[in-house]
Short mmCIF file of C-alpha atoms and ligand atoms in Angstrom, two decimals:
data_model
loop_
_atom_site.label_atom_id
_atom_site.label_comp_id
_atom_site.label_asym_id
_atom_site.label_seq_id
_atom_site.Cartn_x
_atom_site.Cartn_y
_atom_site.Cartn_z
CA MET A 177 46.50 -12.75 -8.20
CA ASP A 178 45.70 -9.08 -9.02
CA PHE A 179 42.01 -9.65 -9.55
CA LEU A 180 39.64 -12.28 -8.00
CA PRO A 181 37.60 -13.84 -10.72
CA ILE A 182 33.93 -14.09 -9.80
CA PHE A 183 30.65 -14.43 -11.80
CA LEU A 184 27.90 -11.91 -11.05
CA ASN A 185 24.31 -12.52 -11.07
CA LEU A 186 22.82 -9.43 -12.74
CA ARG A 187 19.52 -10.90 -13.71
CA SER A 188 16.84 -8.07 -13.45
CA ARG A 189 19.45 -5.84 -11.61
CA PRO A 190 19.76 -2.27 -12.61
CA CYS A 191 23.02 -1.36 -14.34
CA VAL A 192 24.25 1.98 -15.64
CA VAL A 193 26.37 2.60 -18.70
CA ILE A 194 27.69 6.06 -19.43
CA GLY A 195 28.33 6.68 -23.14
CA GLY A 196 26.42 5.76 -26.19
CA GLY A 197 29.04 4.83 -28.74
CA GLU A 198 30.39 1.64 -30.19
CA VAL A 199 32.55 0.68 -27.26
CA ALA A 200 29.56 1.13 -24.96
CA SER A 201 27.47 -1.05 -27.15
CA ARG A 202 29.79 -4.04 -26.70
CA LYS A 203 29.50 -3.77 -22.88
CA ILE A 204 25.78 -3.34 -23.02
CA PHE A 205 25.48 -6.42 -25.21
CA LEU A 206 27.19 -8.40 -22.49
CA LEU A 207 25.01 -6.90 -19.69
CA LEU A 208 21.79 -7.75 -21.74
CA ASP A 209 23.18 -11.20 -22.23
CA ALA A 210 23.29 -11.56 -18.52
CA GLY A 211 19.80 -10.34 -18.07
CA ALA A 212 20.56 -6.94 -16.53
CA GLN A 213 18.27 -3.91 -16.69
CA VAL A 214 20.46 -1.35 -18.50
CA THR A 215 20.05 2.42 -18.35
CA VAL A 216 22.28 4.38 -20.76
CA TYR A 217 23.23 7.97 -20.02
CA ALA A 218 24.47 9.80 -23.20
CA PRO A 219 23.53 12.93 -25.06
CA GLU A 220 23.42 10.89 -28.27
CA LEU A 221 23.31 7.25 -29.18
CA GLY A 222 25.13 5.30 -31.85
CA GLU A 223 23.13 3.16 -34.22
CA THR A 224 23.22 -0.13 -32.28
CA ILE A 225 22.23 1.26 -28.99
CA ARG A 226 19.51 3.40 -30.66
CA GLY A 227 18.15 0.27 -32.06
CA TRP A 228 17.96 -1.41 -28.56
CA ALA A 229 16.43 1.76 -27.09
CA GLY A 230 13.73 1.69 -29.85
CA ALA A 231 12.94 -1.94 -29.12
CA GLY A 232 12.69 -1.28 -25.42
CA LYS A 233 15.63 -3.46 -24.45
CA ILE A 234 17.44 -0.61 -22.74
CA LYS A 235 16.41 2.69 -21.06
CA HIS A 236 17.92 5.83 -22.55
CA VAL A 237 18.45 9.04 -20.62
CA ALA A 238 19.58 11.87 -22.91
CA GLN A 239 21.34 13.70 -20.16
CA PRO A 240 24.80 14.02 -19.08
CA PHE A 241 25.96 11.89 -16.12
CA ARG A 242 25.22 13.10 -12.58
CA PRO A 243 26.60 11.20 -9.58
CA GLU A 244 23.13 10.82 -7.96
CA THR A 245 22.04 8.69 -10.86
CA LEU A 246 24.20 5.80 -9.69
CA GLU A 247 22.40 5.29 -6.48
CA GLY A 248 20.97 1.86 -6.02
CA CYS A 249 22.48 0.32 -9.18
CA ALA A 250 24.42 -2.98 -9.17
CA LEU A 251 27.18 -2.09 -11.64
CA VAL A 252 28.51 0.94 -13.60
CA ILE A 253 30.43 1.10 -16.84
CA ALA A 254 31.97 4.32 -18.13
CA ALA A 255 32.57 4.19 -21.82
CA THR A 256 32.82 7.83 -22.92
CA ASP A 257 35.73 9.48 -24.74
CA ASP A 258 35.88 12.32 -22.15
CA ALA A 259 38.62 11.49 -19.54
CA ALA A 260 37.13 13.87 -17.02
CA VAL A 261 33.73 12.33 -17.18
CA ASN A 262 35.26 8.82 -16.95
CA ARG A 263 37.16 9.82 -13.83
CA GLN A 264 34.01 11.42 -12.24
CA VAL A 265 32.07 8.24 -12.82
CA SER A 266 34.80 6.19 -11.28
CA GLU A 267 35.04 8.45 -8.15
CA ALA A 268 31.26 8.62 -7.73
CA ALA A 269 30.81 4.80 -8.00
CA LYS A 270 33.67 4.18 -5.55
CA ALA A 271 32.15 6.55 -3.09
CA LEU A 272 28.87 4.61 -3.31
CA GLY A 273 30.64 1.22 -3.15
CA ILE A 274 29.35 0.23 -6.53
CA PRO A 275 31.62 -1.91 -8.87
CA VAL A 276 32.91 0.31 -11.65
CA ASN A 277 34.61 -0.36 -14.90
CA VAL A 278 36.17 2.40 -17.05
CA VAL A 279 36.91 1.20 -20.48
CA ASP A 280 40.74 1.12 -21.22
CA ARG A 281 41.55 2.72 -17.84
CA PRO A 282 42.43 -0.17 -15.44
CA ASP A 283 43.59 2.45 -12.92
CA LEU A 284 40.01 3.79 -12.59
CA CYS A 285 38.37 0.38 -12.33
CA THR A 286 37.32 -1.71 -9.39
CA PHE A 287 36.55 -4.55 -11.73
CA ILE A 288 37.69 -5.56 -15.19
CA MET A 289 35.81 -7.33 -17.91
CA PRO A 290 37.33 -10.61 -19.02
CA SER A 291 37.45 -12.26 -22.42
CA ILE A 292 34.56 -14.67 -22.35
CA ILE A 293 34.00 -18.08 -23.82
CA ASP A 294 30.22 -18.59 -23.62
CA ARG A 295 28.89 -22.09 -23.63
CA SER A 296 26.14 -21.26 -21.19
CA PRO A 297 25.73 -22.46 -18.57
CA VAL A 298 29.41 -23.10 -18.97
CA THR A 299 31.24 -19.78 -19.00
CA ILE A 300 34.97 -19.37 -19.18
CA ALA A 301 36.52 -16.00 -18.35
CA VAL A 302 40.06 -15.14 -19.26
CA SER A 303 41.94 -12.10 -17.92
CA THR A 304 45.53 -10.76 -18.17
CA GLY A 305 44.77 -8.36 -15.34
CA GLY A 306 44.22 -5.54 -17.87
CA ARG A 307 47.85 -5.89 -19.14
CA SER A 308 47.29 -7.27 -22.45
CA PRO A 309 43.79 -7.56 -24.00
CA VAL A 310 45.37 -8.92 -27.21
CA LEU A 311 46.93 -11.80 -25.19
CA ALA A 312 43.66 -12.53 -23.54
CA ARG A 313 41.90 -12.61 -26.97
CA LEU A 314 44.47 -15.02 -28.34
CA ILE A 315 44.02 -17.32 -25.36
CA ARG A 316 40.31 -17.10 -25.85
CA ALA A 317 40.62 -18.04 -29.41
CA ARG A 318 42.65 -21.20 -28.47
CA LEU A 319 40.08 -22.11 -25.94
CA GLU A 320 37.23 -21.50 -28.43
CA SER A 321 38.66 -24.09 -30.69
CA LEU A 322 39.33 -26.57 -27.92
CA ILE A 323 35.88 -26.58 -26.34
CA PRO A 324 33.15 -28.04 -28.36
CA ALA A 325 30.17 -25.76 -28.82
CA GLY A 326 28.03 -28.64 -27.29
CA TYR A 327 29.41 -28.14 -23.87
CA GLY A 328 26.51 -25.96 -22.98
CA SER A 329 23.99 -28.61 -23.84
CA LEU A 330 26.08 -31.14 -21.99
CA ALA A 331 25.82 -29.08 -18.86
CA LYS A 332 22.06 -28.85 -19.28
CA LEU A 333 21.91 -32.63 -19.52
CA VAL A 334 24.00 -32.94 -16.31
CA THR A 335 21.64 -30.49 -14.60
CA ALA A 336 18.55 -32.61 -15.51
CA PHE A 337 20.08 -35.87 -14.20
CA ARG A 338 22.01 -34.53 -11.26
CA ASP A 339 19.62 -35.48 -8.49
CA LYS A 340 18.82 -38.95 -9.91
CA VAL A 341 22.54 -39.74 -10.24
CA LYS A 342 23.12 -38.56 -6.63
CA GLN A 343 20.44 -40.88 -5.35
CA LYS A 344 21.75 -43.86 -7.30
CA PHE A 345 25.36 -43.64 -6.20
CA LYS A 346 26.03 -43.54 -2.49
CA HIS A 347 29.85 -43.42 -2.83
CA PRO A 348 30.94 -39.94 -4.09
CA PRO A 349 34.04 -41.36 -5.94
CA ARG A 350 31.90 -43.83 -7.80
CA ARG A 351 29.47 -40.96 -8.75
CA ARG A 352 32.35 -38.87 -9.97
CA GLN A 353 33.47 -41.91 -12.07
CA PHE A 354 29.98 -42.29 -13.57
CA TRP A 355 29.83 -38.71 -14.60
CA GLU A 356 33.34 -38.79 -16.02
CA GLU A 357 32.38 -41.82 -18.01
CA VAL A 358 29.25 -40.07 -19.32
CA LEU A 359 31.00 -36.84 -20.07
CA GLN A 360 33.71 -38.44 -22.02
CA GLY A 361 32.01 -41.18 -23.76
CA ARG A 362 29.37 -41.91 -26.29
CA ILE A 363 26.63 -39.99 -24.50
CA ALA A 364 28.65 -36.78 -24.74
CA GLU A 365 29.37 -37.42 -28.40
CA LEU A 366 25.64 -37.67 -29.09
CA VAL A 367 25.22 -34.20 -27.52
CA TYR A 368 28.07 -32.71 -29.53
CA SER A 369 26.44 -34.02 -32.63
CA GLY A 370 23.23 -32.27 -31.74
CA GLN A 371 21.26 -35.48 -30.72
CA ASP A 372 20.22 -34.29 -27.28
CA GLU A 373 17.18 -36.44 -26.99
CA ALA A 374 19.10 -39.57 -27.91
CA ALA A 375 21.71 -38.63 -25.29
CA GLU A 376 19.10 -38.31 -22.67
CA LYS A 377 17.70 -41.67 -23.39
CA ALA A 378 21.07 -43.33 -23.43
CA LEU A 379 21.90 -41.74 -20.06
CA GLN A 380 18.68 -42.87 -18.57
CA ALA A 381 19.29 -46.36 -19.90
CA ARG A 382 22.79 -46.41 -18.49
CA LEU A 383 21.50 -45.20 -15.10
CA ASP A 384 18.85 -48.02 -15.11
CA THR A 385 21.38 -50.74 -15.59
CA VAL A 386 24.41 -49.63 -13.61
CA ASP A 387 24.80 -51.04 -10.10
CA GLY A 388 24.96 -47.97 -7.82
CA ASN A 389 26.12 -49.77 -4.66
CA LYS A 390 28.99 -51.66 -6.21
CA PRO A 391 32.21 -50.29 -4.64
CA PRO A 392 34.19 -48.36 -7.06
CA VAL A 393 37.06 -50.24 -8.91
CA GLY A 394 40.37 -48.54 -8.60
CA GLU A 395 42.95 -48.44 -11.34
CA VAL A 396 46.67 -47.49 -11.51
CA TYR A 397 48.14 -45.41 -14.30
CA LEU A 398 51.92 -45.63 -14.54
CA VAL A 399 52.59 -42.40 -16.19
CA GLY A 400 55.84 -40.91 -17.75
CA GLY A 401 56.13 -37.27 -16.72
CA GLY A 402 58.95 -36.52 -19.05
CA PRO A 403 62.22 -34.78 -18.29
CA GLY A 404 60.86 -31.60 -16.88
CA ASP A 405 59.34 -29.26 -19.41
CA PRO A 406 55.53 -29.71 -18.99
CA ASP A 407 55.01 -29.13 -22.70
CA LEU A 408 56.61 -32.52 -23.24
CA LEU A 409 53.77 -34.39 -21.48
CA THR A 410 51.56 -36.54 -23.71
CA PHE A 411 47.94 -35.69 -23.96
CA ARG A 412 47.02 -38.88 -22.23
CA ALA A 413 49.37 -38.13 -19.29
CA LEU A 414 47.72 -34.83 -18.95
CA ARG A 415 44.25 -36.19 -19.12
CA LEU A 416 44.94 -38.90 -16.47
CA MET A 417 46.63 -36.37 -14.20
CA GLN A 418 43.47 -34.29 -14.46
CA THR A 419 41.25 -37.19 -13.42
CA ALA A 420 43.31 -38.74 -10.66
CA ASP A 421 42.15 -39.21 -7.09
CA VAL A 422 45.73 -39.59 -5.86
CA VAL A 423 49.02 -39.02 -7.41
CA VAL A 424 52.22 -40.75 -6.14
CA TYR A 425 55.29 -39.01 -7.49
CA ASP A 426 59.01 -39.15 -7.47
CA ARG A 427 61.65 -36.47 -6.82
CA LEU A 428 62.40 -36.32 -10.50
CA VAL A 429 58.99 -35.01 -11.57
CA SER A 430 59.48 -31.33 -12.15
CA PRO A 431 57.32 -28.76 -10.16
CA ALA A 432 55.93 -27.42 -13.50
CA VAL A 433 54.58 -30.85 -14.20
CA LEU A 434 53.12 -31.26 -10.69
CA GLU A 435 51.28 -28.02 -11.28
CA LEU A 436 49.08 -29.78 -13.87
CA ILE A 437 47.72 -32.35 -11.40
CA ARG A 438 43.99 -31.97 -10.57
CA ARG A 439 43.84 -29.44 -7.76
CA ASP A 440 41.95 -31.55 -5.20
CA ALA A 441 43.86 -34.81 -5.88
CA GLU A 442 45.84 -36.19 -2.92
CA ARG A 443 49.57 -36.01 -3.55
CA ILE A 444 52.03 -38.51 -2.06
CA TYR A 445 55.75 -38.05 -2.35
CA ALA A 446 57.60 -41.37 -2.90
CA GLY A 447 61.05 -39.73 -2.92
CA LYS A 448 63.97 -41.64 -4.22
CA GLU A 449 66.96 -39.46 -3.87
CA ARG A 450 70.21 -41.39 -4.13
CA ASP A 451 70.61 -43.38 -0.87
CA ASN A 452 67.63 -41.45 0.70
CA HIS A 453 64.51 -43.21 -0.32
CA ALA A 454 61.49 -41.58 1.20
CA LEU A 455 59.67 -44.89 0.72
CA PRO A 456 61.38 -48.18 -0.14
CA GLN A 457 60.40 -49.68 -3.41
CA GLU A 458 58.58 -52.47 -1.69
CA ASP A 459 56.37 -50.01 0.15
CA ILE A 460 55.57 -48.03 -3.03
CA ASN A 461 54.40 -51.26 -4.64
CA HIS A 462 52.15 -52.03 -1.84
CA LEU A 463 50.94 -48.43 -1.46
CA LEU A 464 49.75 -48.54 -5.12
CA VAL A 465 47.87 -51.83 -4.39
CA ARG A 466 46.15 -50.47 -1.28
CA LEU A 467 45.11 -47.16 -2.92
CA ALA A 468 43.59 -48.94 -5.91
CA LYS A 469 41.78 -51.45 -3.54
CA GLU A 470 40.24 -48.45 -1.90
CA GLY A 471 38.68 -47.73 -5.34
CA LYS A 472 40.90 -44.74 -6.20
CA ARG A 473 42.29 -43.81 -9.53
CA VAL A 474 45.96 -43.62 -8.83
CA VAL A 475 48.49 -41.92 -11.06
CA ARG A 476 52.01 -43.26 -10.38
CA LEU A 477 53.90 -40.36 -11.89
CA LYS A 478 57.55 -40.87 -12.70
CA GLY A 479 60.23 -38.76 -14.33
CA GLY A 480 61.00 -39.47 -17.94
CA ASP A 481 59.64 -42.81 -19.18
CA PRO A 482 58.45 -45.35 -16.65
CA PHE A 483 60.04 -48.26 -18.41
CA ILE A 484 63.50 -46.71 -18.79
CA PHE A 485 65.42 -46.96 -15.55
CA GLY A 486 62.15 -46.20 -13.76
CA ARG A 487 61.46 -49.51 -12.03
CA GLY A 488 58.00 -49.26 -13.66
CA GLY A 489 58.18 -52.94 -14.41
CA GLU A 490 58.53 -53.94 -10.81
CA GLU A 491 55.59 -51.82 -9.72
CA ILE A 492 53.17 -53.10 -12.27
CA ASP A 493 54.34 -56.64 -11.62
CA THR A 494 52.84 -56.32 -8.11
CA LEU A 495 49.66 -54.92 -9.51
CA ALA A 496 49.28 -57.71 -11.97
CA ALA A 497 49.80 -60.26 -9.27
CA GLU A 498 47.03 -58.59 -7.27
CA GLY A 499 44.69 -58.38 -10.31
CA ILE A 500 44.51 -54.71 -10.27
CA PRO A 501 43.80 -53.02 -13.64
CA PHE A 502 46.57 -50.75 -14.85
CA GLN A 503 47.76 -48.74 -17.81
CA VAL A 504 51.23 -47.56 -18.82
CA VAL A 505 51.75 -44.22 -20.38
CA PRO A 506 55.15 -43.65 -21.99
CA GLY A 507 57.01 -40.36 -21.39
CA ILE A 508 59.93 -38.71 -23.11
CA THR A 509 62.98 -40.17 -21.51
CA ALA A 510 65.77 -38.01 -20.26
CA ALA A 511 68.07 -39.08 -23.10
CA ALA A 512 65.61 -37.96 -25.73
CA GLY A 513 64.69 -34.74 -23.95
CA CYS A 514 68.23 -33.75 -22.92
CA ALA A 515 69.68 -34.54 -26.36
CA SER A 516 67.08 -32.43 -28.14
CA TYR A 517 67.29 -29.44 -25.80
CA ALA A 518 71.06 -29.62 -25.77
CA GLY A 519 71.36 -29.79 -29.57
CA ILE A 520 73.15 -33.18 -29.55
CA PRO A 521 71.52 -35.74 -31.93
CA LEU A 522 72.15 -39.14 -30.44
CA THR A 523 72.60 -40.62 -33.84
CA HIS A 524 74.02 -38.95 -36.91
CA ARG A 525 75.09 -40.42 -40.17
CA ASP A 526 78.56 -38.92 -39.96
CA TYR A 527 79.20 -39.63 -36.20
CA ALA A 528 77.12 -42.49 -34.72
CA GLN A 529 74.98 -45.37 -36.02
CA SER A 530 73.86 -46.66 -32.68
CA VAL A 531 73.13 -45.36 -29.20
CA VAL A 532 73.01 -47.21 -25.87
CA PHE A 533 71.33 -46.18 -22.72
CA VAL A 534 73.17 -47.31 -19.66
CA THR A 535 72.76 -46.91 -15.88
CA GLY A 536 75.87 -45.68 -14.13
CA HIS A 537 74.40 -46.79 -10.72
CA LEU A 538 74.06 -50.34 -10.01
CA GLN A 539 72.15 -52.03 -7.28
CA ASP A 540 75.23 -52.89 -5.18
CA GLY A 541 76.63 -49.39 -5.53
CA THR A 542 79.36 -50.25 -8.00
CA VAL A 543 79.68 -49.40 -11.65
CA ASN A 544 80.28 -52.84 -12.98
CA LEU A 545 79.23 -52.72 -16.76
CA ASN A 546 80.05 -54.64 -19.71
CA TRP A 547 82.61 -52.05 -20.80
CA GLN A 548 83.71 -53.91 -23.90
CA ALA A 549 80.22 -53.82 -25.28
CA LEU A 550 79.98 -50.12 -24.69
CA VAL A 551 83.32 -49.19 -26.28
CA GLN A 552 82.21 -49.62 -29.82
CA PRO A 553 83.10 -47.46 -32.91
CA ASP A 554 80.42 -45.06 -34.05
CA GLN A 555 78.28 -45.50 -30.92
CA THR A 556 76.85 -42.87 -28.60
CA ILE A 557 76.69 -43.77 -24.96
CA VAL A 558 74.12 -42.18 -22.68
CA PHE A 559 74.61 -42.67 -18.90
CA TYR A 560 71.73 -42.33 -16.56
CA MET A 561 72.47 -41.80 -12.89
CA GLY A 562 76.11 -41.55 -13.83
CA LEU A 563 77.32 -38.47 -11.78
CA HIS A 564 78.30 -40.34 -8.69
CA GLY A 565 80.41 -42.84 -10.66
CA ILE A 566 81.76 -40.38 -13.19
CA GLU A 567 85.47 -41.06 -12.33
CA THR A 568 85.04 -44.76 -12.72
CA ILE A 569 83.03 -44.35 -15.88
CA CYS A 570 85.67 -42.21 -17.63
CA ARG A 571 88.57 -44.35 -16.40
CA GLU A 572 87.03 -47.66 -17.47
CA LEU A 573 85.98 -46.33 -21.00
CA ILE A 574 89.60 -45.24 -21.53
CA ARG A 575 90.98 -48.53 -20.16
CA HIS A 576 88.82 -50.45 -22.53
CA GLY A 577 90.20 -48.61 -25.52
CA MET A 578 88.26 -45.31 -25.98
CA ARG A 579 90.34 -42.29 -26.93
CA PRO A 580 90.86 -40.10 -23.88
CA THR A 581 89.86 -37.10 -26.08
CA THR A 582 86.51 -38.59 -26.88
CA LEU A 583 83.98 -35.82 -26.41
CA ALA A 584 81.36 -35.94 -23.66
CA ALA A 585 78.58 -33.75 -22.43
CA LEU A 586 76.88 -33.25 -19.09
CA VAL A 587 73.29 -32.13 -19.23
CA GLN A 588 71.92 -30.98 -15.87
CA GLN A 589 68.21 -30.51 -15.33
CA GLY A 590 67.69 -30.87 -19.10
CA THR A 591 64.59 -29.27 -20.73
CA THR A 592 63.95 -27.05 -17.80
CA ARG A 593 64.70 -23.38 -17.24
CA ASN A 594 67.69 -24.49 -15.22
CA GLN A 595 69.23 -26.60 -17.90
CA ARG A 596 73.06 -26.46 -18.00
CA VAL A 597 75.24 -28.16 -20.60
CA LEU A 598 78.89 -28.61 -20.06
CA THR A 599 81.22 -30.34 -22.50
CA GLY A 600 84.63 -31.88 -22.20
CA ASN A 601 86.20 -35.21 -22.88
CA LEU A 602 86.80 -38.45 -21.02
CA GLU A 603 89.90 -37.00 -19.42
CA THR A 604 88.47 -33.73 -18.31
CA LEU A 605 84.95 -34.65 -17.36
CA PRO A 606 85.47 -35.65 -13.68
CA GLY A 607 87.21 -32.39 -13.08
CA ILE A 608 84.42 -30.39 -14.73
CA VAL A 609 81.81 -32.08 -12.49
CA ALA A 610 83.72 -31.11 -9.36
CA LYS A 611 84.63 -27.58 -10.47
CA ALA A 612 81.21 -26.58 -11.86
CA LYS A 613 79.52 -28.33 -8.91
CA VAL A 614 77.24 -30.34 -11.19
CA LYS A 615 74.30 -31.84 -9.45
CA ALA A 616 71.69 -34.55 -10.08
CA PRO A 617 69.63 -34.97 -12.20
CA THR A 618 72.36 -35.11 -14.85
CA LEU A 619 72.75 -37.07 -17.95
CA ILE A 620 76.15 -37.93 -19.46
CA ILE A 621 76.44 -38.20 -23.22
CA VAL A 622 79.66 -39.73 -24.55
CA GLY A 623 80.58 -39.78 -28.26
CA ASP A 624 81.57 -37.76 -31.24
CA VAL A 625 78.04 -36.38 -31.65
CA VAL A 626 78.77 -34.02 -28.75
CA GLU A 627 80.84 -31.97 -31.28
CA LEU A 628 77.49 -30.94 -32.86
CA HIS A 629 76.43 -29.04 -29.67
CA GLY A 630 78.55 -26.10 -30.68
CA ARG A 631 76.46 -25.65 -33.87
CA LEU A 632 73.13 -26.93 -33.01
CA ARG A 633 72.58 -25.53 -29.46
CA TRP A 634 69.34 -23.62 -29.45
CA PHE A 635 67.82 -23.78 -26.05
CA GLU A 636 69.55 -21.37 -23.72
CA PRO A 637 67.08 -20.41 -21.01
CA THR A 638 67.44 -17.75 -18.40
CA ALA A 639 67.52 -19.68 -15.09
CA ALA A 640 64.38 -19.62 -13.06
CA ASP A 641 66.29 -19.42 -9.70
N1 SAH B 200 62.74 -42.88 -16.04
C1 SAH B 200 63.72 -41.81 -16.22
C2 SAH B 200 65.03 -42.16 -15.66
C3 SAH B 200 65.13 -42.27 -14.20
S1 SAH B 200 66.74 -42.60 -13.68
C4 SAH B 200 63.73 -41.41 -17.63
O1 SAH B 200 63.20 -42.11 -18.54
O2 SAH B 200 64.27 -40.32 -17.97
C5 SAH B 200 67.20 -41.05 -13.12
C6 SAH B 200 68.33 -40.38 -13.98
O3 SAH B 200 67.72 -39.88 -15.19
C7 SAH B 200 69.00 -39.22 -13.41
O4 SAH B 200 70.09 -39.63 -12.55
C8 SAH B 200 69.61 -38.51 -14.53
O5 SAH B 200 70.68 -39.20 -15.06
C9 SAH B 200 68.50 -38.74 -15.62
N2 SAH B 200 67.58 -37.62 -15.74
C10 SAH B 200 66.25 -37.64 -15.59
N3 SAH B 200 65.69 -36.43 -15.79
C11 SAH B 200 66.71 -35.60 -16.14
C12 SAH B 200 66.84 -34.29 -16.62
N4 SAH B 200 65.70 -33.48 -16.69
N5 SAH B 200 68.03 -33.72 -16.83
C13 SAH B 200 69.17 -34.59 -16.87
N6 SAH B 200 69.19 -35.81 -16.53
C14 SAH B 200 67.89 -36.34 -16.13
#
């Protein structure tokens, strides 16, 4: 982090601005908004600032800047078009230990001004560390459109009820749940539509009827984290990850996706590397039950889709038996993600009319599949967990009648910046795996559709490491 974001209390504090033009006026506007007492040093004033001076909102000193004038002030902004003056201001302020900003000269600043989204008392500041004000403004525009204007009023409502709610709920997690329910439900909607009074009444009524001592009820969300690229998460997955008390995740969940978990949520690694399970499945099932019984909101985060080779069914079966509420959130499964990012359509009118997803790793460690059913004309086969059994897979497909020259692709760490796509055919594939040191997670796609990779490949990232 180049700069530490902080929010300054400037109410009634003396601040100095050097310069009286248009740029200075934008900074002064913000200072006034924060309640500062602003003195402007400038031989002449532009129209806007002249207006403020006339109305007594700022003090104007029609003299050039002198270092002594900074003494005792809380903050200084230099906004002149004279480089020498700007430098002088910066040096004088630094000597006095006063925070200084020189417009468009990050090298002379001890603080920079962020782009601001103002929903007071909610304030969001965006900074690119002075590198690209345009990018900061674009981010700000996106946030502006995402955050309802009513957030400010909502924060005021929270302030008014904060103590009452605190008294009512002894368990902090239960209190947090109450607030989340209020801030995401009907009461918040009333505020957004400008009905502040109705919202206040509804909140009071809710508070009167709710049982504050009831232990919180936990819940488990079985969430598909997708194949790796965090942009492929669903909105619901993201929302639940942001509200979880605890997240139990697998090895397959990418670091970029883990980044999006609520910062103070507890994280438990449930492992599951081949033959090296950090926690046996049985223990994971019971862990989920125990956490939910403690009243926690548990996100069980899995790679891809939880119901496709994810053992999600087994986990919620235990929850159902214990009467614990749960939800299942689908994710983009590796086959869909890898196929898209490798430019290999899984079906195509000219090549394949069906697609099957198969596991290449069976419970007893063998690859004992219904090969005959797989070896069908015009069908794409996608093998999950197939790397270990690659030789058997290729051999058996050929033995059951597939052309040895049938095309096949290996997609390693699909959709991530480390994605690798290697193509060959049933004869050459095992050799490619050994030679190119292909590692898990890798998906194997077998079928004529692989030919399209040459033409449709589009995602060729520079590896992150
Ligand atoms: N539930 C997951 C699959 C879990 S099985 C899903 O729906 O995607 C684990 C197998 O998925 C791995 O062995 C590998 O074959 C495949 N896989 C998962 N993520 C992958 C990725 N990003 N790239 C390539 N293969 C992946």
